[in-house]
Short mmCIF file of C-alpha atoms and ligand atoms in Angstrom, two decimals:
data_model
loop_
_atom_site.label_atom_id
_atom_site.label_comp_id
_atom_site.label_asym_id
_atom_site.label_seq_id
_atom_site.Cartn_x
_atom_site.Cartn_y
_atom_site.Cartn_z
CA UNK A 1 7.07 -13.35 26.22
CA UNK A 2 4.52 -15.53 27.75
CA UNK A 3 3.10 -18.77 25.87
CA UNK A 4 2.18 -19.08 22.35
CA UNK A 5 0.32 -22.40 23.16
CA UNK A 6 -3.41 -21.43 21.80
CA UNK A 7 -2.13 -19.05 18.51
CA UNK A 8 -0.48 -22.21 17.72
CA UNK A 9 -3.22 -24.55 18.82
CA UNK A 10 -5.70 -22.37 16.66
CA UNK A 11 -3.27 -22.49 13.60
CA UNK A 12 -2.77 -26.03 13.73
CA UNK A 13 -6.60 -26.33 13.41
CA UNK A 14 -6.67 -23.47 11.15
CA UNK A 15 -3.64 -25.31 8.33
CA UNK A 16 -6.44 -28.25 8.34
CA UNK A 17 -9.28 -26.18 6.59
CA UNK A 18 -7.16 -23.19 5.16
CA UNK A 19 -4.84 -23.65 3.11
CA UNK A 20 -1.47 -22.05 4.98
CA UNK A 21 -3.94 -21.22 8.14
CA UNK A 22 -3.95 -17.98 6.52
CA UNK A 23 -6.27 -15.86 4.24
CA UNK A 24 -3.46 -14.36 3.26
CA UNK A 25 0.15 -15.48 2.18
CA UNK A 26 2.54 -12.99 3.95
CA UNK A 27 0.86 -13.34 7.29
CA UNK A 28 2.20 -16.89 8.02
CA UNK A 29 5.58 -15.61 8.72
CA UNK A 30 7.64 -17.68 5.79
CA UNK A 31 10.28 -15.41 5.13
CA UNK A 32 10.87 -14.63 8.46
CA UNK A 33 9.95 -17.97 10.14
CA UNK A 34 8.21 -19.05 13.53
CA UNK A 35 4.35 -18.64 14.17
CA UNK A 36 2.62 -15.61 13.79
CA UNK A 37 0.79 -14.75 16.68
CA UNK A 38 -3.01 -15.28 16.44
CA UNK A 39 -4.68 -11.99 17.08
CA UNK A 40 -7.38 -11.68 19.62
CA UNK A 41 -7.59 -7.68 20.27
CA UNK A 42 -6.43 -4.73 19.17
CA UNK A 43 -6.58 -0.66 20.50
CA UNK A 44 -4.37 2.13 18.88
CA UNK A 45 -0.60 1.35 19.02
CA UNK A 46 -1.32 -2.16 20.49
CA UNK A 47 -2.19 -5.91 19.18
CA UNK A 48 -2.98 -8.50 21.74
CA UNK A 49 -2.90 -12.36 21.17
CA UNK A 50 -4.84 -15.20 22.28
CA UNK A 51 -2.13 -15.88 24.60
CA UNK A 52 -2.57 -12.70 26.25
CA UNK A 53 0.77 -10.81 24.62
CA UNK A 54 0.92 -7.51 24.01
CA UNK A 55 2.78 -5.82 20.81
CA UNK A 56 3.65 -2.55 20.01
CA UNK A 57 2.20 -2.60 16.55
CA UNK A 58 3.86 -0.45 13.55
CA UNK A 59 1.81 -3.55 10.92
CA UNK A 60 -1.57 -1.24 11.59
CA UNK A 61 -3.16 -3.64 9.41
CA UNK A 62 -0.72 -2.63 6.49
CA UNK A 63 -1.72 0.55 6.04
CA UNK A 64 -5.77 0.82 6.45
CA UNK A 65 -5.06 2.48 10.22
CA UNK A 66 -3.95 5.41 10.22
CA UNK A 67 -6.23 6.52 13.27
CA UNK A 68 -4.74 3.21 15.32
CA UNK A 69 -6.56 0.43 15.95
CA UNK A 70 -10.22 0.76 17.08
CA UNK A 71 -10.38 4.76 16.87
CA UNK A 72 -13.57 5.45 19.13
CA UNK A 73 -14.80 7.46 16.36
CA UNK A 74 -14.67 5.25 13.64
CA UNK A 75 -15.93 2.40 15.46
CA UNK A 76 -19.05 4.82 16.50
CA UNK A 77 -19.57 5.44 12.94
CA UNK A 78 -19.25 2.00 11.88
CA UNK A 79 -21.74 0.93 14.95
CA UNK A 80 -24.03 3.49 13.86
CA UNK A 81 -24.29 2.63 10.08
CA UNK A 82 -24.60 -1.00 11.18
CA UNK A 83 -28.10 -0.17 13.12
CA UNK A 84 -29.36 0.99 9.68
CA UNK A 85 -28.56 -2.16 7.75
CA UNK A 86 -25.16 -3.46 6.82
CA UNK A 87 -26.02 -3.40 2.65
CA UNK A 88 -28.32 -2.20 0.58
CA UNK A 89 -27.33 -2.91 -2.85
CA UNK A 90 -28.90 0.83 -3.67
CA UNK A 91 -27.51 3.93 -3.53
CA UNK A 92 -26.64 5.26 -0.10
CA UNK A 93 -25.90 9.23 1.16
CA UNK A 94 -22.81 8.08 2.34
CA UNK A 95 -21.23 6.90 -0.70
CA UNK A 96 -22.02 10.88 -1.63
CA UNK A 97 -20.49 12.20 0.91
CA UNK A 98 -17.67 10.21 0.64
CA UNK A 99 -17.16 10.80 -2.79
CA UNK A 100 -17.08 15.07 -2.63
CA UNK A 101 -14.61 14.11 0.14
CA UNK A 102 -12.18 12.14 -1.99
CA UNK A 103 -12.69 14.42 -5.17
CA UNK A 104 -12.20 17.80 -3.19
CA UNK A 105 -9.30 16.31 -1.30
CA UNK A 106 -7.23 14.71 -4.40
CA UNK A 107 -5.53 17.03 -6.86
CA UNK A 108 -7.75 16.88 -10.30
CA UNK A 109 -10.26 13.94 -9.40
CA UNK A 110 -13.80 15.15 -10.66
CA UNK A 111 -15.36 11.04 -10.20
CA UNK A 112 -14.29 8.34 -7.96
CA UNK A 113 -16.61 5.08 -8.26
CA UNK A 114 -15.93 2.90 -5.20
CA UNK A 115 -15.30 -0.79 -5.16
CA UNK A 116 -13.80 -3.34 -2.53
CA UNK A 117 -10.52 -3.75 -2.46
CA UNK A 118 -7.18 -2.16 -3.81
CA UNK A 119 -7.00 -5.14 -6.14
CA UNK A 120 -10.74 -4.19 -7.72
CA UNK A 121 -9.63 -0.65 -7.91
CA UNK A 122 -6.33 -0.99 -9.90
CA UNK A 123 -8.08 -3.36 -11.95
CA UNK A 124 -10.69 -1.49 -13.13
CA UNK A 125 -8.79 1.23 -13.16
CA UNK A 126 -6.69 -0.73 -16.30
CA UNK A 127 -9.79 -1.84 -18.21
CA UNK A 128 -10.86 2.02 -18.21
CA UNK A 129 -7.60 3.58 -19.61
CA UNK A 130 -7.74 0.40 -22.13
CA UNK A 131 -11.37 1.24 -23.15
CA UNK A 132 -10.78 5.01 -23.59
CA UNK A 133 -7.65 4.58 -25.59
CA UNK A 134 -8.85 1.30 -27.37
CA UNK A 135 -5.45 0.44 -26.34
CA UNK A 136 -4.15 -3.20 -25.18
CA UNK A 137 -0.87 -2.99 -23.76
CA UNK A 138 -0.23 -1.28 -19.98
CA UNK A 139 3.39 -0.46 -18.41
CA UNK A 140 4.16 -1.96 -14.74
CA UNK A 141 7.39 -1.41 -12.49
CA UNK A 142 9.61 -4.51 -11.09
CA UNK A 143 8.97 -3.46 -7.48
CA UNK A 144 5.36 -2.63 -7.35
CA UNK A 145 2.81 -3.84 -6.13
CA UNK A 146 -0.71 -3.37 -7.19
CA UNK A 147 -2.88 -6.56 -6.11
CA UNK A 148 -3.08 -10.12 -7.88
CA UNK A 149 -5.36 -9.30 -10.88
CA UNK A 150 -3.90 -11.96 -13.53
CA UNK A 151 -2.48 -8.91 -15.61
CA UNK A 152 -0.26 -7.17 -12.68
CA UNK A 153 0.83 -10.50 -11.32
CA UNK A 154 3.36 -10.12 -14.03
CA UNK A 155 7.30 -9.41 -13.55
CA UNK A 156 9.70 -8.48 -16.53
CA UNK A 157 10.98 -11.04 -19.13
CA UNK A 158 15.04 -11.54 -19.49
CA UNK A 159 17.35 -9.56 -21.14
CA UNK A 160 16.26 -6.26 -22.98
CA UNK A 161 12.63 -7.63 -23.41
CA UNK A 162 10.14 -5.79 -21.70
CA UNK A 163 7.44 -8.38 -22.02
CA UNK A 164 5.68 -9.43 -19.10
CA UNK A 165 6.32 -12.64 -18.03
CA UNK A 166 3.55 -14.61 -15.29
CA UNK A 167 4.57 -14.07 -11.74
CA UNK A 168 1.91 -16.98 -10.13
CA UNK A 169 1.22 -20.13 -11.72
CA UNK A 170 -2.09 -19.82 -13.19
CA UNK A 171 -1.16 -16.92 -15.56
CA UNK A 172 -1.94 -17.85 -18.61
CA UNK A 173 1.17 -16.12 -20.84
CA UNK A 174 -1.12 -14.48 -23.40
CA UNK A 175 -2.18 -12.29 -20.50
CA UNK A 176 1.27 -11.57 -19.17
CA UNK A 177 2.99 -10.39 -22.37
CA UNK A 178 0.32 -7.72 -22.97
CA UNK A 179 1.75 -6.33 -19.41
CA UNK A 180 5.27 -4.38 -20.73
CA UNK A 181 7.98 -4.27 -17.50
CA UNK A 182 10.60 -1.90 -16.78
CA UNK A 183 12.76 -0.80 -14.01
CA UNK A 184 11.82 1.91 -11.62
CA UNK A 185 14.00 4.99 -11.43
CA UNK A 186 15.06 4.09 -15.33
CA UNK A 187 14.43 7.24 -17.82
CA UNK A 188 15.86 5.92 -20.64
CA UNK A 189 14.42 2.41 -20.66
CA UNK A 190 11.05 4.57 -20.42
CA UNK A 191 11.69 6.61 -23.41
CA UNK A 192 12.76 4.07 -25.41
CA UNK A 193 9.77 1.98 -24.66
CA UNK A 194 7.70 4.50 -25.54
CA UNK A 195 9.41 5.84 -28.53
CA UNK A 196 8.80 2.41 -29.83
CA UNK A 197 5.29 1.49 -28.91
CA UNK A 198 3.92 4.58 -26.86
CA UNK A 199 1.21 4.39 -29.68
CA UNK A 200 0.13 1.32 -28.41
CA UNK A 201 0.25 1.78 -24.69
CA UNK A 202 -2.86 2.21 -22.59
CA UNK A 203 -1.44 3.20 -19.61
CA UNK A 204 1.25 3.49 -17.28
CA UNK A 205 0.69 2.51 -13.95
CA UNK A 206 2.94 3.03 -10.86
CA UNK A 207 2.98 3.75 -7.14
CA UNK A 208 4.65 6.99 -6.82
CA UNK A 209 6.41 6.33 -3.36
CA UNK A 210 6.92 2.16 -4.38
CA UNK A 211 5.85 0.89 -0.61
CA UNK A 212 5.56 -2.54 -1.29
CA UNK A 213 9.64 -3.57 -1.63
CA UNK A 214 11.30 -1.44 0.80
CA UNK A 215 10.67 1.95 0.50
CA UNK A 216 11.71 2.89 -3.12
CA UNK A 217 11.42 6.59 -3.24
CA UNK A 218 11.57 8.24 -7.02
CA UNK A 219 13.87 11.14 -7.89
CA UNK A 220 11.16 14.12 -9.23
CA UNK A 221 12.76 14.10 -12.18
CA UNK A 222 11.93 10.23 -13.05
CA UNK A 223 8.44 10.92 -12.15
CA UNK A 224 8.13 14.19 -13.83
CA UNK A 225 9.68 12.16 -17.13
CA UNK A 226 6.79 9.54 -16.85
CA UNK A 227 4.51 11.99 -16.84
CA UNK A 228 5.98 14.01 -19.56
CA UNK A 229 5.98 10.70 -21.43
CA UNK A 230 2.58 9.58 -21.39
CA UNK A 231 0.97 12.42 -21.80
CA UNK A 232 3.30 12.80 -25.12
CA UNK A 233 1.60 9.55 -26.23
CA UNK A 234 -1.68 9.85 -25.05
CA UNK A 235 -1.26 6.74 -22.47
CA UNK A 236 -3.24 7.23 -19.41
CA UNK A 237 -1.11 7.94 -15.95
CA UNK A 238 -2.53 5.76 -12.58
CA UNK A 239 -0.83 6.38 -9.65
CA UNK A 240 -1.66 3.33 -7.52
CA UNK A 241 -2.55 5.79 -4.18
CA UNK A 242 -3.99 2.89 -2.60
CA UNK A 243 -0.61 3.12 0.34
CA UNK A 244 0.29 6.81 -0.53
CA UNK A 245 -3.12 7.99 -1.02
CA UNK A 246 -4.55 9.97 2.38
CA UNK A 247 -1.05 9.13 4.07
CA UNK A 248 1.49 11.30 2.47
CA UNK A 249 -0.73 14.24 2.49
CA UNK A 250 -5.05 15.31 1.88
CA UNK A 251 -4.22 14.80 -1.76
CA UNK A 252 -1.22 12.06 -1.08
CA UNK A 253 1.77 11.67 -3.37
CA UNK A 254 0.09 13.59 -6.28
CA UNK A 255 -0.09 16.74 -4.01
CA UNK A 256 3.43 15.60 -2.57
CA UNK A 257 5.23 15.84 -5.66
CA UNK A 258 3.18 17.64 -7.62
CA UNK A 259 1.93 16.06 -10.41
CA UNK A 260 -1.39 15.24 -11.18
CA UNK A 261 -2.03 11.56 -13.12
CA UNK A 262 -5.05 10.83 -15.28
CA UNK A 263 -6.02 8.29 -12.89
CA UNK A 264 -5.92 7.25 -9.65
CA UNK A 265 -6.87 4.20 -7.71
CA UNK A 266 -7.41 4.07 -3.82
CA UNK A 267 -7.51 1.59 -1.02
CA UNK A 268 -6.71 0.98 2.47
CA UNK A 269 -7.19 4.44 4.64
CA UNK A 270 -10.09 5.37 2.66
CA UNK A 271 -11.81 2.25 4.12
CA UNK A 272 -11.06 3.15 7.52
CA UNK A 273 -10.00 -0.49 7.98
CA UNK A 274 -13.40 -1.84 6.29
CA UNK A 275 -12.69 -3.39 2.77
CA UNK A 276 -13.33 -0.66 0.23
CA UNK A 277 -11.12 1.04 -2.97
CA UNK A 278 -11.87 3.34 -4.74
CA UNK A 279 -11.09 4.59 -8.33
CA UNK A 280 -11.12 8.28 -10.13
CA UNK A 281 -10.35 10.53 -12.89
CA UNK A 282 -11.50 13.32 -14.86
CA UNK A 283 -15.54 12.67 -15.81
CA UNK A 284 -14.90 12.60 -19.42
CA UNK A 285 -12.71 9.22 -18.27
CA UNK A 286 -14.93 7.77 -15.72
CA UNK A 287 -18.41 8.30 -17.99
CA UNK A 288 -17.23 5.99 -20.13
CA UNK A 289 -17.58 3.78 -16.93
CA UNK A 290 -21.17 1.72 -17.15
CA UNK A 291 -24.37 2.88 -16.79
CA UNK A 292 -22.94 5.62 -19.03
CA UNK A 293 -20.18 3.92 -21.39
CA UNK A 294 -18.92 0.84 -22.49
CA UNK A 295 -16.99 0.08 -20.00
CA UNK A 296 -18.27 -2.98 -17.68
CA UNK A 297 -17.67 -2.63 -13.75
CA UNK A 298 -19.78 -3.61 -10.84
CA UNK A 299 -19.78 -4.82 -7.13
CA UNK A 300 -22.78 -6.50 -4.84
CA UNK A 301 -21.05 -4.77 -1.63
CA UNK A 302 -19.56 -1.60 -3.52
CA UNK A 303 -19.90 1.25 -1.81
CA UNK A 304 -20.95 -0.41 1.15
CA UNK A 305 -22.88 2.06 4.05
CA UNK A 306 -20.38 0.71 6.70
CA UNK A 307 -17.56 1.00 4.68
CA UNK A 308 -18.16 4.56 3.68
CA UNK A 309 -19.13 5.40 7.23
CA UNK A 310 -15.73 3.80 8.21
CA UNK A 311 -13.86 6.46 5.38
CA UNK A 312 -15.67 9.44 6.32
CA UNK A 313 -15.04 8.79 10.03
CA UNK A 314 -11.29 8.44 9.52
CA UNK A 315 -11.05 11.12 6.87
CA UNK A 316 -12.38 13.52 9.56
CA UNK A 317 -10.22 12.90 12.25
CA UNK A 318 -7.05 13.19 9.72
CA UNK A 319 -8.29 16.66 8.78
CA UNK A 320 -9.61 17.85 12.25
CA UNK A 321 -6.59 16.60 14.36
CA UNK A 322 -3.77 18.69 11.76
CA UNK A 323 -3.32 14.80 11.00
CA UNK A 324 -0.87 15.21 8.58
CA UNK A 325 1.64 17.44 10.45
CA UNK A 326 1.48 15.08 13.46
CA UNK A 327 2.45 12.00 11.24
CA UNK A 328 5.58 13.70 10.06
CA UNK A 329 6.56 14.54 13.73
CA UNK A 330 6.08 11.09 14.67
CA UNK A 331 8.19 10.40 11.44
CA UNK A 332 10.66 12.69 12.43
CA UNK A 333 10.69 11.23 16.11
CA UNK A 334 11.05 8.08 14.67
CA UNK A 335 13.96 8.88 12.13
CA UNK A 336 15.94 10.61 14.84
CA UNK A 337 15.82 7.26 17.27
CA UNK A 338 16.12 4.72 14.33
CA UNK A 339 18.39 5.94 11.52
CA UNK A 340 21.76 6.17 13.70
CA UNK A 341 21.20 2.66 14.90
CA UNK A 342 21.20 1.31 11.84
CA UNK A 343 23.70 3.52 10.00
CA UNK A 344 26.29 2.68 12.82
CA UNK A 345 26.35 -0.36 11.04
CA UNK A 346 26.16 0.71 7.39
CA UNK A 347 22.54 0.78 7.00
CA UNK A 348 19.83 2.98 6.58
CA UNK A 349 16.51 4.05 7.01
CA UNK A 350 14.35 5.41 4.62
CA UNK A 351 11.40 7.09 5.67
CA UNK A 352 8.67 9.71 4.00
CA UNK A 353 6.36 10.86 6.54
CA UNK A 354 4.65 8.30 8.42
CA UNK A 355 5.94 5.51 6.07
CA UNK A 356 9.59 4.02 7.26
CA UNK A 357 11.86 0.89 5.89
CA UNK A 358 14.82 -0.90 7.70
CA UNK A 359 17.35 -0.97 4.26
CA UNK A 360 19.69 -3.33 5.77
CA UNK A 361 21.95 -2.83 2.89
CA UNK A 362 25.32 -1.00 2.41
CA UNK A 363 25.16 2.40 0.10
CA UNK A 364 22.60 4.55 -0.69
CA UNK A 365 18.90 3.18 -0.47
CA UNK A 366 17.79 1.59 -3.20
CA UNK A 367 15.77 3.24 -5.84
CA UNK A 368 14.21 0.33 -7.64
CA UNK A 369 14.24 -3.58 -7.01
CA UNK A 370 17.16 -4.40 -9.23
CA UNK A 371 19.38 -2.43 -6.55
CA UNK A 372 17.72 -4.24 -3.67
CA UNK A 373 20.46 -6.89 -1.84
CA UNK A 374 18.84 -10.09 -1.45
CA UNK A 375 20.91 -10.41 1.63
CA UNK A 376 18.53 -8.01 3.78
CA UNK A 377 16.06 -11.04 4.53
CA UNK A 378 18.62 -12.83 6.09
CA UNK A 379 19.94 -9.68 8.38
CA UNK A 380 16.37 -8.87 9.14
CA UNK A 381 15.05 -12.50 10.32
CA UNK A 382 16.71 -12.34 14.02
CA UNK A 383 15.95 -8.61 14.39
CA UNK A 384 12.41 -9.52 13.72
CA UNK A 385 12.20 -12.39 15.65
CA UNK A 386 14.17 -10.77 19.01
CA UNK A 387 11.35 -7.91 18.58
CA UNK A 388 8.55 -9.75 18.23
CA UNK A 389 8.95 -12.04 20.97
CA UNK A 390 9.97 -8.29 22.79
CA UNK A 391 6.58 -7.29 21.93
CA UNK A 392 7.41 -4.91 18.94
CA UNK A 393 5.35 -6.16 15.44
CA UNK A 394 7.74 -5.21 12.67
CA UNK A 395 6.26 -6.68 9.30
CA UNK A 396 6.85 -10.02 8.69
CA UNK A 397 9.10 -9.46 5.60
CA UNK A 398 12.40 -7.41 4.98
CA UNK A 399 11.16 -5.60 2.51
CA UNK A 400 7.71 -4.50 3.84
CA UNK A 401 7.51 -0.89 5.00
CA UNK A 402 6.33 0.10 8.69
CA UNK A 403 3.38 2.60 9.25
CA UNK A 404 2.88 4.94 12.02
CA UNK A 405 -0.21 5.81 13.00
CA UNK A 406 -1.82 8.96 15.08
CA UNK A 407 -2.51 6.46 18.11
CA UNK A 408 1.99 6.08 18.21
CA UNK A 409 3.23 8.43 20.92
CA UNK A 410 6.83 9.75 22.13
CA UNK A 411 6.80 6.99 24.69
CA UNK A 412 6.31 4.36 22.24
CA UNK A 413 9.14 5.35 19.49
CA UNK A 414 11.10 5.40 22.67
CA UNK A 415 10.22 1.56 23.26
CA UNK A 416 11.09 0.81 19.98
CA UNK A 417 14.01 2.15 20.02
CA UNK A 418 15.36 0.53 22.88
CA UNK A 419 14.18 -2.41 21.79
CA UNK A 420 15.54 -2.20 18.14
CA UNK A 421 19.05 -1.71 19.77
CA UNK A 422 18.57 -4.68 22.36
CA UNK A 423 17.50 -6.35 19.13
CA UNK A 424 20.53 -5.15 16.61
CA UNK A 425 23.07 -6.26 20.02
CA UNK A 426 21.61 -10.11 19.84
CA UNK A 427 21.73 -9.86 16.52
C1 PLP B 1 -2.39 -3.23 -0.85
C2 PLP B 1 -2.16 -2.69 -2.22
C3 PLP B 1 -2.97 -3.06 -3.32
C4 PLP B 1 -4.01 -4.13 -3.21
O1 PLP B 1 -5.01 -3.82 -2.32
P1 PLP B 1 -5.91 -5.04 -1.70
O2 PLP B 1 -6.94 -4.33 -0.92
O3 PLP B 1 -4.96 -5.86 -0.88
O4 PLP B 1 -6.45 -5.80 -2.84
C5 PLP B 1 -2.79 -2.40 -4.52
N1 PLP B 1 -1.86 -1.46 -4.66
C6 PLP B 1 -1.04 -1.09 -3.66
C7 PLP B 1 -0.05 0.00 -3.87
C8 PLP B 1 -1.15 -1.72 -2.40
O5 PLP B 1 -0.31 -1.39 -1.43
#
């Protein structure tokens, strides 16, 4: 690799006014030290720096990209909104459109109502379940992730007590402990929460292929049982779709599996890499959203023309291109290369479609964060690092998952693979 002198020129100016140099935490490269590189460019499989390195790029953003970076089309669509003004702060056609597309695409949705971020969506998407049942208390899993609203940034209290305790400083506890915490892949913790206090539960929310520590896929039968369980109760069921949603299939993991949840909240691909979420449900759910109910939401840029020219654009290249059966041969592709490296040395790989995670741990792959080995971060930090300065961008975390997009070829899961084993060697 060539010099890194202006990423870390920029960064040292950039640490001065923000706090880290980043605007946001995981992309200063703590758990895995060094620099990140500063980003100048980017076109399908490839990031380029300041310094004029290139990386074979399997970040994509963390998930928004699912075309690759810069897809001609949804940069045309983007360019072409922009000439009509960038916001309106009215209703748009686009927003329309973009709405029948989500609702005819996701298994049960009749409403979404857009917002900016997967962090708005989830939250809102909590306030709605607790105004319909007049409920207080929600259910999150230790391993998932759904944005830092003060109620999610929660992670479970000691012992047997399920009461959320804060995760951030800045919490204040009385939010926390109305957040109830159990283990993923856990069927009787879940029924016996529930036969205790299901009649106070709002809702249960959970991403049905966890993809934010490791890759914690769910057994059909756990997910089947949370379903079974909240609709016994009359709790409201969100699958966080904001990383499976568009990815894992047109209607993503609810199609996948099956199972259709009250609620759902989206994010990421359905922005096309603009900031936009979205959230949906049956309408006799989302009318009780204001202007119609009693239920408060709102947002100055929601659903932004650019933004929803950004979705649409990338939604119709996924559905024209067969998108979804190419992203499982790349997955495949990339399975086949990957997964003997690692399980020559115990390991594994754990992978569902175009979503894959390095479990550098011996056994089976880990089904929920209480089985994860702490010990992977310090096995993954020189595999990183050797790739990275090897041009290959692996997220910069063990336990972040890798996304393929529909700009990866043959060619480059050949790269990687050479590269992983060069990588595993120096190791
Ligand atoms: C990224 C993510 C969020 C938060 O989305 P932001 O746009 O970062 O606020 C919520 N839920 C899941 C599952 C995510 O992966």
């Amino acid at each position: 690799m060539s010099s890194q002198a202006r990423s870390q020129d920029i960064l040292t100016r950039a640490r001065k006014v923000i706090p880290g140099g980043v605007s946001s935490p995981v992309r200063a490269f703590s758990a895995v030290g060094g620099n990140p590189p500063v980003l100048q460019r980017a076109a399908g499989s490839r990031t380029f720096d300041v310094d004029g390195n290139e990386y074979l790029d399997f970040v994509q953003s963390w998930g928004p990209l699912i075309l690759g970076h810069a897809h001609p089309a949804v940069y045309q669509a983007i360019c072409e909104a922009a000439a009509k003004g960038t916001t309106f702060g009215a209703p748009c056609e686009a927003e329309q459109l973009l709405a029948e597309r989500v609702t005819s695409m996701y298994p049960g949705l009749e409403q979404v109502r857009f917002v900016s971020s997967g962090t708005e969506a989830t939250m809102s998407a909590i306030r709605l379940a607790r105004g319909a049942t007049e409920r207080d208390y929600f259910v999150k899993f230790s391993g998932c992730y759904h944005g830092h609203a003060d109620h999610l940034l929660v992670s479970a209290g000691s012992g047997l007590v399920t009461f959320g305790k804060p995760a951030s400083a800045g919490v204040p506890a009385a939010i926390a402990e109305k957040t109830l915490v159990l283990p993923l892949d856990d069927i009787p913790a879940l029924e016996a929460l529930f036969q205790e206090r299901g009649h106070e539960i709002a809702a249960v929310i959970v991403e049905p292929l966890p993809a934010n520590n490791g890759l914690l896929q769910q057994t059909p039968e756990f997910l089947a049982a949370v379903r079974r369980v909240t609709s016994q109760h009359g709790t409201k069921l969100i699958y966080d779709e904001v990383i499976n949603g568009f990815r894992l299939a047109a209607g993503g993991a609810a199609e996948l599996y099956g199972i259709e949840p009250d609620l759902a909240t989206f994010g990421k691909i359905i922005g096309g890499g603009l900031p936009v979420g979205a959230f949906g449900g049956k309408r006799e759910d989302m009318e009780l959203l204001a202007p119609l109910g009693p239920v408060y939401q709102a947002g100055t840029l929601s659903g932004n023309p650019l933004a929803m020219a950004a979705g649409l654009a990338t939604l119709d290249a996924l559905e024209a291109g067969g998108g979804w059966t190419r992203l499982e041969e790349l997955g495949a592709g990339l399975e086949e290369r990957v997964a003997p490296q690692l399980e020559a040395r115990g390991w594994s790989l754990v992978r569902q479609g175009s979503i894959f995670w390095m479990s550098l741990q011996e056994g089976p792959a880990p089904r929920s964060a209480e089985a994860i080995d702490a010990g992977g971060a310090d096995r993954y930090r020189p595999i990183f690092t050797h790739l990275i300065q090897h041009g290959v961008s692996l997220a910069p975390s063990a336990y972040e998952v890798g996304f393929l997009s529909l700009a990866h070829t043959e060619d480059d899961l050949d790269l990687f693979s050479e590269r992983l084993a060069a990588a595993l060697a120096s190791a």
